[in-house]
mmCIF file of C-alpha atoms and ligand atoms in Angstrom:
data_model
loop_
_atom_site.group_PDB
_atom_site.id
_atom_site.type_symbol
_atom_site.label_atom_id
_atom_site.label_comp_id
_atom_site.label_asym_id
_atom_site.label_seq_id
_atom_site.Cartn_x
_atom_site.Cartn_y
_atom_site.Cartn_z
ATOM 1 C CA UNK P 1 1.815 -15.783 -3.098
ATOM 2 C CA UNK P 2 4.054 -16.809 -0.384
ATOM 3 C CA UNK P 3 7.677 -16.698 -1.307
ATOM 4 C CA UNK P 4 10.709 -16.856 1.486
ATOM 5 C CA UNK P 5 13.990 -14.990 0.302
ATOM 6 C CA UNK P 6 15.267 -16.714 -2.875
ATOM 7 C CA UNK P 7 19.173 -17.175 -3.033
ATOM 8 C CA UNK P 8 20.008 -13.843 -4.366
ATOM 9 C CA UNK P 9 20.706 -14.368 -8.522
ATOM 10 C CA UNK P 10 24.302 -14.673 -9.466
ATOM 11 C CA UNK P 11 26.565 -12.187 -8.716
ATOM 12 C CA UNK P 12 23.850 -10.043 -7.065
ATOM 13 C CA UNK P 13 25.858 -9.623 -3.701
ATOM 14 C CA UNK P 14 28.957 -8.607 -5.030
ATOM 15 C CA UNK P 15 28.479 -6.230 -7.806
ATOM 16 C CA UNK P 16 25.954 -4.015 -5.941
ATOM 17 C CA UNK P 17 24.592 -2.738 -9.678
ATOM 18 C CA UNK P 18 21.524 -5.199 -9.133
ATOM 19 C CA UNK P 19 18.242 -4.017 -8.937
ATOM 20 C CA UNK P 20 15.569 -4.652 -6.380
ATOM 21 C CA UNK P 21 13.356 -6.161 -8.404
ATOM 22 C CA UNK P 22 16.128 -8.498 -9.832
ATOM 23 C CA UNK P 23 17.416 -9.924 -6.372
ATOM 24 C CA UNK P 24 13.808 -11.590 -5.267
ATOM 25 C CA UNK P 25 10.952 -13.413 -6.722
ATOM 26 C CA UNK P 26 8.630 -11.471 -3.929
ATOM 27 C CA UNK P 27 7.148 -8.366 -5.428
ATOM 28 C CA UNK P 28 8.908 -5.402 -4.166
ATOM 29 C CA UNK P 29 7.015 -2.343 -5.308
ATOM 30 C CA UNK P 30 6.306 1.498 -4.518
ATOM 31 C CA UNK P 31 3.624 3.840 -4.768
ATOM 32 C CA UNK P 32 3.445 5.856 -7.895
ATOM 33 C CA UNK P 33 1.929 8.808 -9.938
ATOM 34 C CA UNK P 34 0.552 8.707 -13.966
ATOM 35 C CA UNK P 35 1.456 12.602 -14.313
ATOM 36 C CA UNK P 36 5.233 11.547 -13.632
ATOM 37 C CA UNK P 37 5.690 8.897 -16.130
ATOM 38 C CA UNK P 38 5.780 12.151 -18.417
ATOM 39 C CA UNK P 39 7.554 14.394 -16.929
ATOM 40 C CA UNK P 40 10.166 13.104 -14.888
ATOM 41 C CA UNK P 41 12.010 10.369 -17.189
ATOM 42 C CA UNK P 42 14.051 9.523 -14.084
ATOM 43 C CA UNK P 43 11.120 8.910 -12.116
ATOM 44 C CA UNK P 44 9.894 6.612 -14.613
ATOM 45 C CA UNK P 45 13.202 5.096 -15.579
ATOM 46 C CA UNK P 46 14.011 4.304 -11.702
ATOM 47 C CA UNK P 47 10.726 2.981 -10.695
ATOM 48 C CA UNK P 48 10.223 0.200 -13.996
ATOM 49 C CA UNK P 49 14.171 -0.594 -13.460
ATOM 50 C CA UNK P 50 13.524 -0.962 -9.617
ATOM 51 C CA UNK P 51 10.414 -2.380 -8.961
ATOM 52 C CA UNK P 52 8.184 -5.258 -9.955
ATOM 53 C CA UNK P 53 4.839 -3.744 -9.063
ATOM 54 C CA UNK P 54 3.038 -0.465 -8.706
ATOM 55 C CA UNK P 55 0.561 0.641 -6.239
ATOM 56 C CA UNK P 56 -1.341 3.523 -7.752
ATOM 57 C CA UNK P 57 -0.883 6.364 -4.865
ATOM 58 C CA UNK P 58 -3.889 7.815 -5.671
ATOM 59 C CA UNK P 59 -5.140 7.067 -9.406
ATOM 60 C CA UNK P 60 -7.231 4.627 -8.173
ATOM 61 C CA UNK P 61 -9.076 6.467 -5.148
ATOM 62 C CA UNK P 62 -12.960 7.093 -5.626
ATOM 63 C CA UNK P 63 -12.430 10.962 -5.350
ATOM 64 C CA UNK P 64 -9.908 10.807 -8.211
ATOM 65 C CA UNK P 65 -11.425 8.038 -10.060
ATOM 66 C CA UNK P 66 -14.886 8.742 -10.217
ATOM 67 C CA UNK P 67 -15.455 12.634 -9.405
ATOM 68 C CA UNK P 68 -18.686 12.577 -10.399
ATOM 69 C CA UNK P 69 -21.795 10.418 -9.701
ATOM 70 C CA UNK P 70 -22.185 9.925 -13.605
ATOM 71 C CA UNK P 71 -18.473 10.107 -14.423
ATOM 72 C CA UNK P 72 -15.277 8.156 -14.369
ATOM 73 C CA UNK P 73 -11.714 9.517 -15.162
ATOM 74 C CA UNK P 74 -9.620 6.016 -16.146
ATOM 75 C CA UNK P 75 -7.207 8.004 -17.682
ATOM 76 C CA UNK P 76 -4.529 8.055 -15.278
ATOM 77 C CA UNK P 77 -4.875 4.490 -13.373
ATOM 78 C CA UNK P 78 -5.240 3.284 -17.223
ATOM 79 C CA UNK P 79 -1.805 5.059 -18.199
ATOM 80 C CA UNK P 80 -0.519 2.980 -14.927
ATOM 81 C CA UNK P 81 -1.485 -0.212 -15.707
ATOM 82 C CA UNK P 82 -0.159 0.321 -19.588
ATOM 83 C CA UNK P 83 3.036 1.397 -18.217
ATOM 84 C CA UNK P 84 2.972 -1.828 -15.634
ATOM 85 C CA UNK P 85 2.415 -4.345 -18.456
ATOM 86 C CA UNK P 86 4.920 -2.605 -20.632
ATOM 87 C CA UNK P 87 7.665 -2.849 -17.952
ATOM 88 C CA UNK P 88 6.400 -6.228 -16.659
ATOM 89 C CA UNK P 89 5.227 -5.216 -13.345
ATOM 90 C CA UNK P 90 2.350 -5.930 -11.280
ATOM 91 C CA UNK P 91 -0.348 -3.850 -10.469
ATOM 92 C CA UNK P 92 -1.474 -3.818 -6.887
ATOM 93 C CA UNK P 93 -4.890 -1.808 -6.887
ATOM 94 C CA UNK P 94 -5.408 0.982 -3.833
ATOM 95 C CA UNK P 95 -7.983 1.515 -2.237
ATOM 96 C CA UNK P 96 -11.421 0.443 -3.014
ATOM 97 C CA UNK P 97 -13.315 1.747 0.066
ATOM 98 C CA UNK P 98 -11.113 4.643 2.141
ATOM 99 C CA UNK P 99 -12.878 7.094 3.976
ATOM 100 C CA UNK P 100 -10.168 10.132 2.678
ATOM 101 C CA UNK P 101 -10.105 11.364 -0.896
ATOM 102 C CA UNK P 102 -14.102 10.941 -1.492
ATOM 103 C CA UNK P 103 -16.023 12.498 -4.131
ATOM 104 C CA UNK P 104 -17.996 15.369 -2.639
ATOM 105 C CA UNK P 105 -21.212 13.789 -4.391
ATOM 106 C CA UNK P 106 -21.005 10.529 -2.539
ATOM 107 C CA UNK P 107 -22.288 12.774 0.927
ATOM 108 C CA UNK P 108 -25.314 13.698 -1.277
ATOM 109 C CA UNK P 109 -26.563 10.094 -2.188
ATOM 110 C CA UNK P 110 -29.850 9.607 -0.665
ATOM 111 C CA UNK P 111 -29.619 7.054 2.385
ATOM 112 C CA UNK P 112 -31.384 4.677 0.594
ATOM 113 C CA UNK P 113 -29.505 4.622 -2.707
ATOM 114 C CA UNK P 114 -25.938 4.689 -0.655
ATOM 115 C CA UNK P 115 -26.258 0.373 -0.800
ATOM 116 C CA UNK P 116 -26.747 0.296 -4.569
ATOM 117 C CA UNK P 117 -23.852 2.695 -5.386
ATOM 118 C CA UNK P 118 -21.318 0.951 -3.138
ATOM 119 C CA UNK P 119 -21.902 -1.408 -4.922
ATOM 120 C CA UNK P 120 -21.837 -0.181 -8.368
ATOM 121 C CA UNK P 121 -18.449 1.444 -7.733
ATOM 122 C CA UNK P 122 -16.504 -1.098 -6.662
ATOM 123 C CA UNK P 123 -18.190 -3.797 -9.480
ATOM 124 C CA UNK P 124 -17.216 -0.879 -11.754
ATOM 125 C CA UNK P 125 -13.697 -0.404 -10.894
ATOM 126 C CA UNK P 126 -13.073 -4.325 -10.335
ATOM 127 C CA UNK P 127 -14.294 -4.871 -13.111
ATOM 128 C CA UNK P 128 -12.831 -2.875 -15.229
ATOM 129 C CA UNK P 129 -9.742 -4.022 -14.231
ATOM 130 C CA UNK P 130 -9.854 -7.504 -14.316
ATOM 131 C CA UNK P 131 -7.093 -9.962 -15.383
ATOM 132 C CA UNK P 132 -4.844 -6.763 -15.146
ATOM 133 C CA UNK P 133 -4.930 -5.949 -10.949
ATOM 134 C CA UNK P 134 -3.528 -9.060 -9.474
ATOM 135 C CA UNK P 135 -4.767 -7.619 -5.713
ATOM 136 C CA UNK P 136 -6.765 -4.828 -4.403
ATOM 137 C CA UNK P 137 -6.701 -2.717 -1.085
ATOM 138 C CA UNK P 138 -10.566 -3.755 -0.976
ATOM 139 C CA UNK P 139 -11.222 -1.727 2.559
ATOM 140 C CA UNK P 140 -8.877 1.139 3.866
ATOM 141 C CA UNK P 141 -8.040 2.169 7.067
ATOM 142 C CA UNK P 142 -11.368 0.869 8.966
ATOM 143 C CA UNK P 143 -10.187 0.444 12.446
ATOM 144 C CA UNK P 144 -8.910 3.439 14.826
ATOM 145 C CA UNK P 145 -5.790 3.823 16.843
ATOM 146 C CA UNK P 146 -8.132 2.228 19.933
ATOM 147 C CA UNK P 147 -9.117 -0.687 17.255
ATOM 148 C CA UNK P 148 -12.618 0.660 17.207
ATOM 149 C CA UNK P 149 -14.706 0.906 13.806
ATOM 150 C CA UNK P 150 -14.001 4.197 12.210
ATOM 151 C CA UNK P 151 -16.963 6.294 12.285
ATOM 152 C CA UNK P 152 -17.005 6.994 8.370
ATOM 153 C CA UNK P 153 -19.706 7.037 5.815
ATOM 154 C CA UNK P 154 -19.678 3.533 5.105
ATOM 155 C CA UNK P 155 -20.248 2.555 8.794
ATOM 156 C CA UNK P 156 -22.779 5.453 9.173
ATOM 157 C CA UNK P 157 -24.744 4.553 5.662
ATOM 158 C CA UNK P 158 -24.528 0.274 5.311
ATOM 159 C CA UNK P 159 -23.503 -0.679 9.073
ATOM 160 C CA UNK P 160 -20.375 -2.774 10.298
ATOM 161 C CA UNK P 161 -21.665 -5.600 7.697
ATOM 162 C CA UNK P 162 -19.705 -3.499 4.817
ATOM 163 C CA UNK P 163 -16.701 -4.423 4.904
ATOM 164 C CA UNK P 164 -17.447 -8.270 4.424
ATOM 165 C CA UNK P 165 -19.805 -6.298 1.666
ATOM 166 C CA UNK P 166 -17.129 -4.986 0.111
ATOM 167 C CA UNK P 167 -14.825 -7.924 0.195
ATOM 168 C CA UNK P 168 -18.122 -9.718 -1.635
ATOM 169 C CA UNK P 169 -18.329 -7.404 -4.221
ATOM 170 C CA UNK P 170 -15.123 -7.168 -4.782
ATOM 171 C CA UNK P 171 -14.605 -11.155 -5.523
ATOM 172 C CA UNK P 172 -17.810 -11.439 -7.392
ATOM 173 C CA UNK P 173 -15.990 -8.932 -10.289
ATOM 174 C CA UNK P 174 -13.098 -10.396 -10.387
ATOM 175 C CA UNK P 175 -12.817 -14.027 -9.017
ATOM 176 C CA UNK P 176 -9.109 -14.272 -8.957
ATOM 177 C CA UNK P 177 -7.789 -10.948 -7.976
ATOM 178 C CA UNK P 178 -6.190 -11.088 -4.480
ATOM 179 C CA UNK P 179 -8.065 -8.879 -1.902
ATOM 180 C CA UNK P 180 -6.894 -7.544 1.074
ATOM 181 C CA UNK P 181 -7.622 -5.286 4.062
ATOM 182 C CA UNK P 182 -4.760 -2.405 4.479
ATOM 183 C CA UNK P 183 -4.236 -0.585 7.357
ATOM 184 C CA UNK P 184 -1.362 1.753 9.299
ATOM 185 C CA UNK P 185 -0.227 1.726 12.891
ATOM 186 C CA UNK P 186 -0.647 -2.221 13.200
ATOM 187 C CA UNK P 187 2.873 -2.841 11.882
ATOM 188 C CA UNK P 188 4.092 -4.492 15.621
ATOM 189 C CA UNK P 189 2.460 -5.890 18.412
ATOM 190 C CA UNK P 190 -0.194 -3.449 20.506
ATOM 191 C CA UNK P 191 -3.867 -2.852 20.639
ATOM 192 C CA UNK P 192 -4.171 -1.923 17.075
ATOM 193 C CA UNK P 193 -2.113 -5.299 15.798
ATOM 194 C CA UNK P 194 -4.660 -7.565 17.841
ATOM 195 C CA UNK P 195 -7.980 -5.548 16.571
ATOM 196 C CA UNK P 196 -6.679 -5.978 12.532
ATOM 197 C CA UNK P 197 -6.221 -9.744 13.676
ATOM 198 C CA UNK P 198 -9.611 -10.227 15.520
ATOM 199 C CA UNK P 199 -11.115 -8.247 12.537
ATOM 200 C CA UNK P 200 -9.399 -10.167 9.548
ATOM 201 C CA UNK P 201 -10.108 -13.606 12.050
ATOM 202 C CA UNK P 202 -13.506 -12.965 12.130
ATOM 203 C CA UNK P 203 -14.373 -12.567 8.521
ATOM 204 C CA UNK P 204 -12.505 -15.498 7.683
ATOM 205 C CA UNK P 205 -14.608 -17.215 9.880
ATOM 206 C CA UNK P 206 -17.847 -15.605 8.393
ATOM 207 C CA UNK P 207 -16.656 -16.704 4.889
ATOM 208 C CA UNK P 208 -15.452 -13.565 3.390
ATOM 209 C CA UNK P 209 -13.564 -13.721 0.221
ATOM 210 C CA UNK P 210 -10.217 -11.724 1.970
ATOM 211 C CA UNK P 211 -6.401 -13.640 1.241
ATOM 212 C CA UNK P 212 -4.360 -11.421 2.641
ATOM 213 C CA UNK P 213 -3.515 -7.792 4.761
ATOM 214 C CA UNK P 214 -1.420 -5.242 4.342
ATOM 215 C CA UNK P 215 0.694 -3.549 6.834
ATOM 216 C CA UNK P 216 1.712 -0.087 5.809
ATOM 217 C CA UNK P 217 4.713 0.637 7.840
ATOM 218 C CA UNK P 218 4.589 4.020 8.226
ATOM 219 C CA UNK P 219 7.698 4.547 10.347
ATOM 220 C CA UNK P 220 9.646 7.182 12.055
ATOM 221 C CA UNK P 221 13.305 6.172 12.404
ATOM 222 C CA UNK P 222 12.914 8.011 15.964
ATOM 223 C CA UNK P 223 10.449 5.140 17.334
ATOM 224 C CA UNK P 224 10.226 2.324 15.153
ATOM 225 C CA UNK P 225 8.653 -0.557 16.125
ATOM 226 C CA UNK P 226 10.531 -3.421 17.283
ATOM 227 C CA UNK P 227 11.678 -6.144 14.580
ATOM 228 C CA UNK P 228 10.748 -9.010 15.944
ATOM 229 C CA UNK P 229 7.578 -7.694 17.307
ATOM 230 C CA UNK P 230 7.114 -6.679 13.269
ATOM 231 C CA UNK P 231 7.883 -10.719 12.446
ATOM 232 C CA UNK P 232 5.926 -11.992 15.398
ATOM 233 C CA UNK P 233 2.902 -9.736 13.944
ATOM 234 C CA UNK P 234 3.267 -10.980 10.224
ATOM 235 C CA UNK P 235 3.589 -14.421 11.585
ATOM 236 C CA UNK P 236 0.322 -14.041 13.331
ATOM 237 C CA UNK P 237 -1.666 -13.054 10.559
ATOM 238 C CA UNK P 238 0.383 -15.657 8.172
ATOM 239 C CA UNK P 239 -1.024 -18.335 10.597
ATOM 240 C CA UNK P 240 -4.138 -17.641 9.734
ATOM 241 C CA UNK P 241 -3.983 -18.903 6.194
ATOM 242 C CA UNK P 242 -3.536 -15.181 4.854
ATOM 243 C CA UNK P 243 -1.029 -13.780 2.543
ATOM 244 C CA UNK P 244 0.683 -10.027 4.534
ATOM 245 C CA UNK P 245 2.682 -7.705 2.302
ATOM 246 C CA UNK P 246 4.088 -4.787 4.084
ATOM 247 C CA UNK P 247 2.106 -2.401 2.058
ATOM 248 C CA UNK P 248 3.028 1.155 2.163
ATOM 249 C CA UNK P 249 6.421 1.303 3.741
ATOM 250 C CA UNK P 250 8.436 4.626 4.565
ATOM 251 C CA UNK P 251 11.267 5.968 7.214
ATOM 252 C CA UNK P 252 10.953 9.525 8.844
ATOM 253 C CA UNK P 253 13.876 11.100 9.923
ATOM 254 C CA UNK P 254 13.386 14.635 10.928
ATOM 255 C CA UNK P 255 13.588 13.671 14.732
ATOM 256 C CA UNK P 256 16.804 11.945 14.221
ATOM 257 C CA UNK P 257 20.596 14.072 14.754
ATOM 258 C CA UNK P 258 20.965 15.200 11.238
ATOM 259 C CA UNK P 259 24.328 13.816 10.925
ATOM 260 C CA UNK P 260 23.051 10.424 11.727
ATOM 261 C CA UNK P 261 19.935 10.611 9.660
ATOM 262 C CA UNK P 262 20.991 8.534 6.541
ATOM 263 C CA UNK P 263 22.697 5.886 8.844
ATOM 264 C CA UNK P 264 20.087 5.139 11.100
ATOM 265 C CA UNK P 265 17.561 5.121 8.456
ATOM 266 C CA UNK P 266 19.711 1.919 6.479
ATOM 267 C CA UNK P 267 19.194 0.370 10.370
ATOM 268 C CA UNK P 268 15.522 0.580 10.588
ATOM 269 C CA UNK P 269 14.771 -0.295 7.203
ATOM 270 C CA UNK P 270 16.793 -3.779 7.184
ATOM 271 C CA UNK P 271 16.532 -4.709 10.942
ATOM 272 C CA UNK P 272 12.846 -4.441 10.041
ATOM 273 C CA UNK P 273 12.813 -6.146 6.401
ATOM 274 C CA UNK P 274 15.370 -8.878 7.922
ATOM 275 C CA UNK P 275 13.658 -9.960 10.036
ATOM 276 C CA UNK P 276 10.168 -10.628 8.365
ATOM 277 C CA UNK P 277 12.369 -12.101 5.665
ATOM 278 C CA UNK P 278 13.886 -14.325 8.343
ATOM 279 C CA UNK P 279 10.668 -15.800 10.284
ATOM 280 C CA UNK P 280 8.406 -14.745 7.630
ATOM 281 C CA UNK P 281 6.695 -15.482 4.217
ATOM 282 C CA UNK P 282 6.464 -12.091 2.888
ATOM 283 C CA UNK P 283 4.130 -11.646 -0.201
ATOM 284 C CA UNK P 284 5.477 -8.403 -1.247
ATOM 285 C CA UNK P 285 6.672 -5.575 0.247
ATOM 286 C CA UNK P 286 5.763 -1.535 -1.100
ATOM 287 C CA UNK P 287 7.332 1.399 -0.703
ATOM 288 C CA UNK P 288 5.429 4.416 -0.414
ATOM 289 C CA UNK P 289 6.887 6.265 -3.598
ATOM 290 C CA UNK P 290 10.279 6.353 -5.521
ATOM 291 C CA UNK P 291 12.466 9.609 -4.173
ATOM 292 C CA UNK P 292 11.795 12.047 -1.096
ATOM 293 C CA UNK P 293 11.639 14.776 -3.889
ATOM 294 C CA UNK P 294 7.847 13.422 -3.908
ATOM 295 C CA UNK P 295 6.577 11.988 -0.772
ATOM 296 C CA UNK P 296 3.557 12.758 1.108
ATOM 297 C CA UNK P 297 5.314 12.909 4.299
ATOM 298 C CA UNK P 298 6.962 16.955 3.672
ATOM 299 C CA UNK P 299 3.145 18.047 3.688
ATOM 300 C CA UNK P 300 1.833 15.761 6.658
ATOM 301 C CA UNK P 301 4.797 15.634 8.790
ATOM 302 C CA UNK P 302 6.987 18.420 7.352
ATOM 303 C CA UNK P 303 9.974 18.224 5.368
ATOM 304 C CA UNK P 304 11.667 15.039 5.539
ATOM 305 C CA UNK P 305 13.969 11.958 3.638
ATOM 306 C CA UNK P 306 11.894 9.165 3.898
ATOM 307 C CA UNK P 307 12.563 6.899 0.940
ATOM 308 C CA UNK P 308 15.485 5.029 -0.547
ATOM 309 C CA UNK P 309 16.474 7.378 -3.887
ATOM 310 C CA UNK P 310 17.422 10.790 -3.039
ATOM 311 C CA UNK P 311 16.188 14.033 -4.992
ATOM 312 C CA UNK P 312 18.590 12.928 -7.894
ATOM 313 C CA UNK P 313 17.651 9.530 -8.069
ATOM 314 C CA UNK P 314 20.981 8.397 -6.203
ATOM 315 C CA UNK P 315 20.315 5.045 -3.907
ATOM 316 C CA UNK P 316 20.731 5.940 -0.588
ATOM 317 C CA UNK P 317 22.159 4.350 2.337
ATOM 318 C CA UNK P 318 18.109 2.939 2.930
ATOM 319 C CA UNK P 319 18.398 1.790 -0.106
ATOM 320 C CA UNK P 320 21.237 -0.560 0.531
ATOM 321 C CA UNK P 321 19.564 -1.314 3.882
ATOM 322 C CA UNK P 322 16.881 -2.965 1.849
ATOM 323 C CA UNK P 323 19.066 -4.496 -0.579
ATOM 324 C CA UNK P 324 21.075 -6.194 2.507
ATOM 325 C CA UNK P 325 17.514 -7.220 3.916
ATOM 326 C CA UNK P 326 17.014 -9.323 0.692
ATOM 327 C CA UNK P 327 20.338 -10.602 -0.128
ATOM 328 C CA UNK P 328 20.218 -11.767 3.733
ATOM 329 C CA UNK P 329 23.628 -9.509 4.493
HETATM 330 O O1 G3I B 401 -5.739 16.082 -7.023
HETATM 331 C C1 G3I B 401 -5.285 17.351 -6.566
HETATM 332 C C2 G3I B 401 -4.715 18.111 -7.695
HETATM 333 O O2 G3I B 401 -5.732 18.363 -8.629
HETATM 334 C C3 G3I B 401 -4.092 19.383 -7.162
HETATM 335 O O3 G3I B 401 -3.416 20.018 -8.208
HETATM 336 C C4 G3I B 401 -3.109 19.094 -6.043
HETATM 337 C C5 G3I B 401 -2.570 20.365 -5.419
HETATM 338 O O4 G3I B 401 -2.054 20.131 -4.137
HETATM 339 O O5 G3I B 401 -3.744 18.349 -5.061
HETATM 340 C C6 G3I B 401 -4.187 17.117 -5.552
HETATM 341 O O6 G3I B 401 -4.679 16.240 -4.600
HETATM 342 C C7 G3I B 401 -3.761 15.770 -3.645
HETATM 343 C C8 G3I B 401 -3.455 14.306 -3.925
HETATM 344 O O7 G3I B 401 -2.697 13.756 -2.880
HETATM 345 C C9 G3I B 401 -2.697 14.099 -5.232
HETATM 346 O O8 G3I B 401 -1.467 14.726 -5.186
HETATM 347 C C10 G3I B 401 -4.423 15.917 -2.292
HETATM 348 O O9 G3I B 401 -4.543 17.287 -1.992
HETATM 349 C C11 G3I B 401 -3.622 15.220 -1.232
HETATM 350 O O10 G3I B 401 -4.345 15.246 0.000
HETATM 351 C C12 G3I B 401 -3.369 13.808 -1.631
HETATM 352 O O11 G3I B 401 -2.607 13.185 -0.627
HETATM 353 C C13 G3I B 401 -2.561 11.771 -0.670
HETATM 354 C C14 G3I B 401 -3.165 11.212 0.608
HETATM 355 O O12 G3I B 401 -3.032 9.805 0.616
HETATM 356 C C15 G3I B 401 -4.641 11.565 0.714
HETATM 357 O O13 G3I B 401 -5.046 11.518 1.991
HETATM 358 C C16 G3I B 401 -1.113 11.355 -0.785
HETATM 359 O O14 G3I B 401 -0.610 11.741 -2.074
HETATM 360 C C17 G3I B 401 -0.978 9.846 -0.627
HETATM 361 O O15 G3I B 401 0.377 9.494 -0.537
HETATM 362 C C18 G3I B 401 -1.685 9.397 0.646
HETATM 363 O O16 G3I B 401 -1.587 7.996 0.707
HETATM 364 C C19 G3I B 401 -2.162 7.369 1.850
HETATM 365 C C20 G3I B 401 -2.663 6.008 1.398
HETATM 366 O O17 G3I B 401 -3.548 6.180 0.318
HETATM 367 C C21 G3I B 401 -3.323 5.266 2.548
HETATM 368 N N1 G3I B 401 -2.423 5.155 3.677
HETATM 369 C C22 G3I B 401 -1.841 6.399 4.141
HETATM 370 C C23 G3I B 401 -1.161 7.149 2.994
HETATM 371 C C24 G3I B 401 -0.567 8.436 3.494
HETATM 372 O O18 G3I B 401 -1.570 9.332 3.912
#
């Protein structure tokens, strides 16, 4: 879907009580959790009233998902995509082939059967899904800082040919789901930004059923990337007939003067949205969770703010930083 900045809807500007969701055709969504809908009612409350579509932060992973060869656990993602319909949101699925948060058994399938349950899984999990996930993370992560192929099972088992595999399988279950390749560190221009291009470029040309990428946007307020590198990198990819949602999207702050923390974190967050909004057809943009009372950052990077609600659910300034972004303030 490409979709430039709509005029924001009446009285949006002004009155400030407008949610995202409300201000912009263009999917904005954030990572979320089935255990919360339960028992955090602001949580849940915040993230239908906010957003327009949920990435499953890790319902939807094959370790989760499928913990054992001969079981499934749908529970969870299925609670999500309830909870999606219910609230009108879209469900973008995450992440079909990853080489974190596997099932211990998958190391144990013989060689020879590795092929066959690849492709089971995904056929499984597309399928299963189909009609209600509108897009897909189909493969995770593939490419290294030095845009080299990740040494991971999947290389080691089926050879580089699996990720046009998996963008095959993926289509063949479900035929109009939207599938992308997802990755982190390839947000602006640099060695990593060309190798997603060259990679994405070359399975286009091979045919592969893939529409669009995902840039995660993983940022730390202390070295962001430059904006209009960020714009010039989306426009890139755009140009290449493929949809690019800034996928996973956060704001570290530790490194930042604590008194300017909050402030500078509105600046990265808009100068960054702005101007992708500006130069860009955006089809969606993701944030990676709802409040920095839950974010995986405080266990990888240590503790940290890196979201646009606070612990009580108050918007933050980041939050307004967005909200400028797409009312084009
Ligand atoms: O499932 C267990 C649960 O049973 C246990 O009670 C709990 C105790 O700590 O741990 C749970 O698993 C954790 C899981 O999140 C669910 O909370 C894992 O230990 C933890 O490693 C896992 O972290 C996730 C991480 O991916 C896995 O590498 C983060 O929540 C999630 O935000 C993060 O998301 C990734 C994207 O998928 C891909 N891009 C990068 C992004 C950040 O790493």
């Amino acid at each position: 879907m490409h979709l430039r900045r709509p005029s924001p809807v009446a009285g949006a500007g002004g009155a400030g009580d407008a949610s995202l969701r409300s201000l912009t055709a263009m999917p904005i969504g954030a990572a979320a959790e089935p255990a919360l809908l339960e028992s955090d009612v602001a949580y849940a409350e915040t993230l239908a009233r906010e957003f327009g579509s949920i990435t499953p932060e890790n319902a939807m992973k094959w370790g989760p998902i499928h913990p054992d060869e001969s079981a499934w656990r749908w529970e969870p993602a299925d609670r999500l995509v309830e909870y999606a319909r219910a609230h009108d949101m879209l469900v973008h699925g995450h992440a079909l082939v990853w080489h974190e948060q596997l099932p211990a058994w998958i190391s144990a399938v013989a060689p020879r059967r590795f092929r066959e349950t690849f492709e089971e899984h995904l056929q499984t999990l597309v399928g299963r899904y189909r009609g209600r996930v509108g897009s897909w993370d189909v493969v995770n992560e593939a490419l290294t800082s030095r845009g080299r192929l990740r040494d991971t099972i999947f290389l080691g088992r089926l050879g580089p040919g699996y990720i046009a595999e998996a963008f095959r399988i993926a289509h063949a279950a479900d035929p109009d789901t939207r599938l992308y390749y997802n990755d982190f560190g390839a947000d602006g221009l640099g060695r990593k930004s060309e190798a997603v291009h060259a990679l994405v470029r070359g399975l286009l040309e091979d045919g592969v059923p893939i529409h669009g990428v995902g840039l995660q946007m993983h940022l730390d307020a202390a070295s962001p990337p430059a904006a209009a590198d960020v714009a010039a990198n989306v426009e890139r990819l755009s140009a290449l007939g493929l949809d690019v949602r800034i996928s996973e999207m956060d704001v570290r702050v530790r490194r930042i003067r604590a008194r300017d923390r909050l402030a500078v974190q509105r600046i990265v967050y808009r100068d960054i949205l702005a101007a992708c909004f500006e130069r860009t057809d955006l089809a969606g943009v993701s944030f990676w969770g709802v409040t920095d009372a839950r974010s995986w950052i405080d266990e990888r990077f240590g503790e940290d703010d890196p979201l646009l609600f606070d612990a009580a659910y108050e918007r933050k300034p980041a939050y307004f930083g967005v909200r400028d972004a797409l009312v084009g303030t």
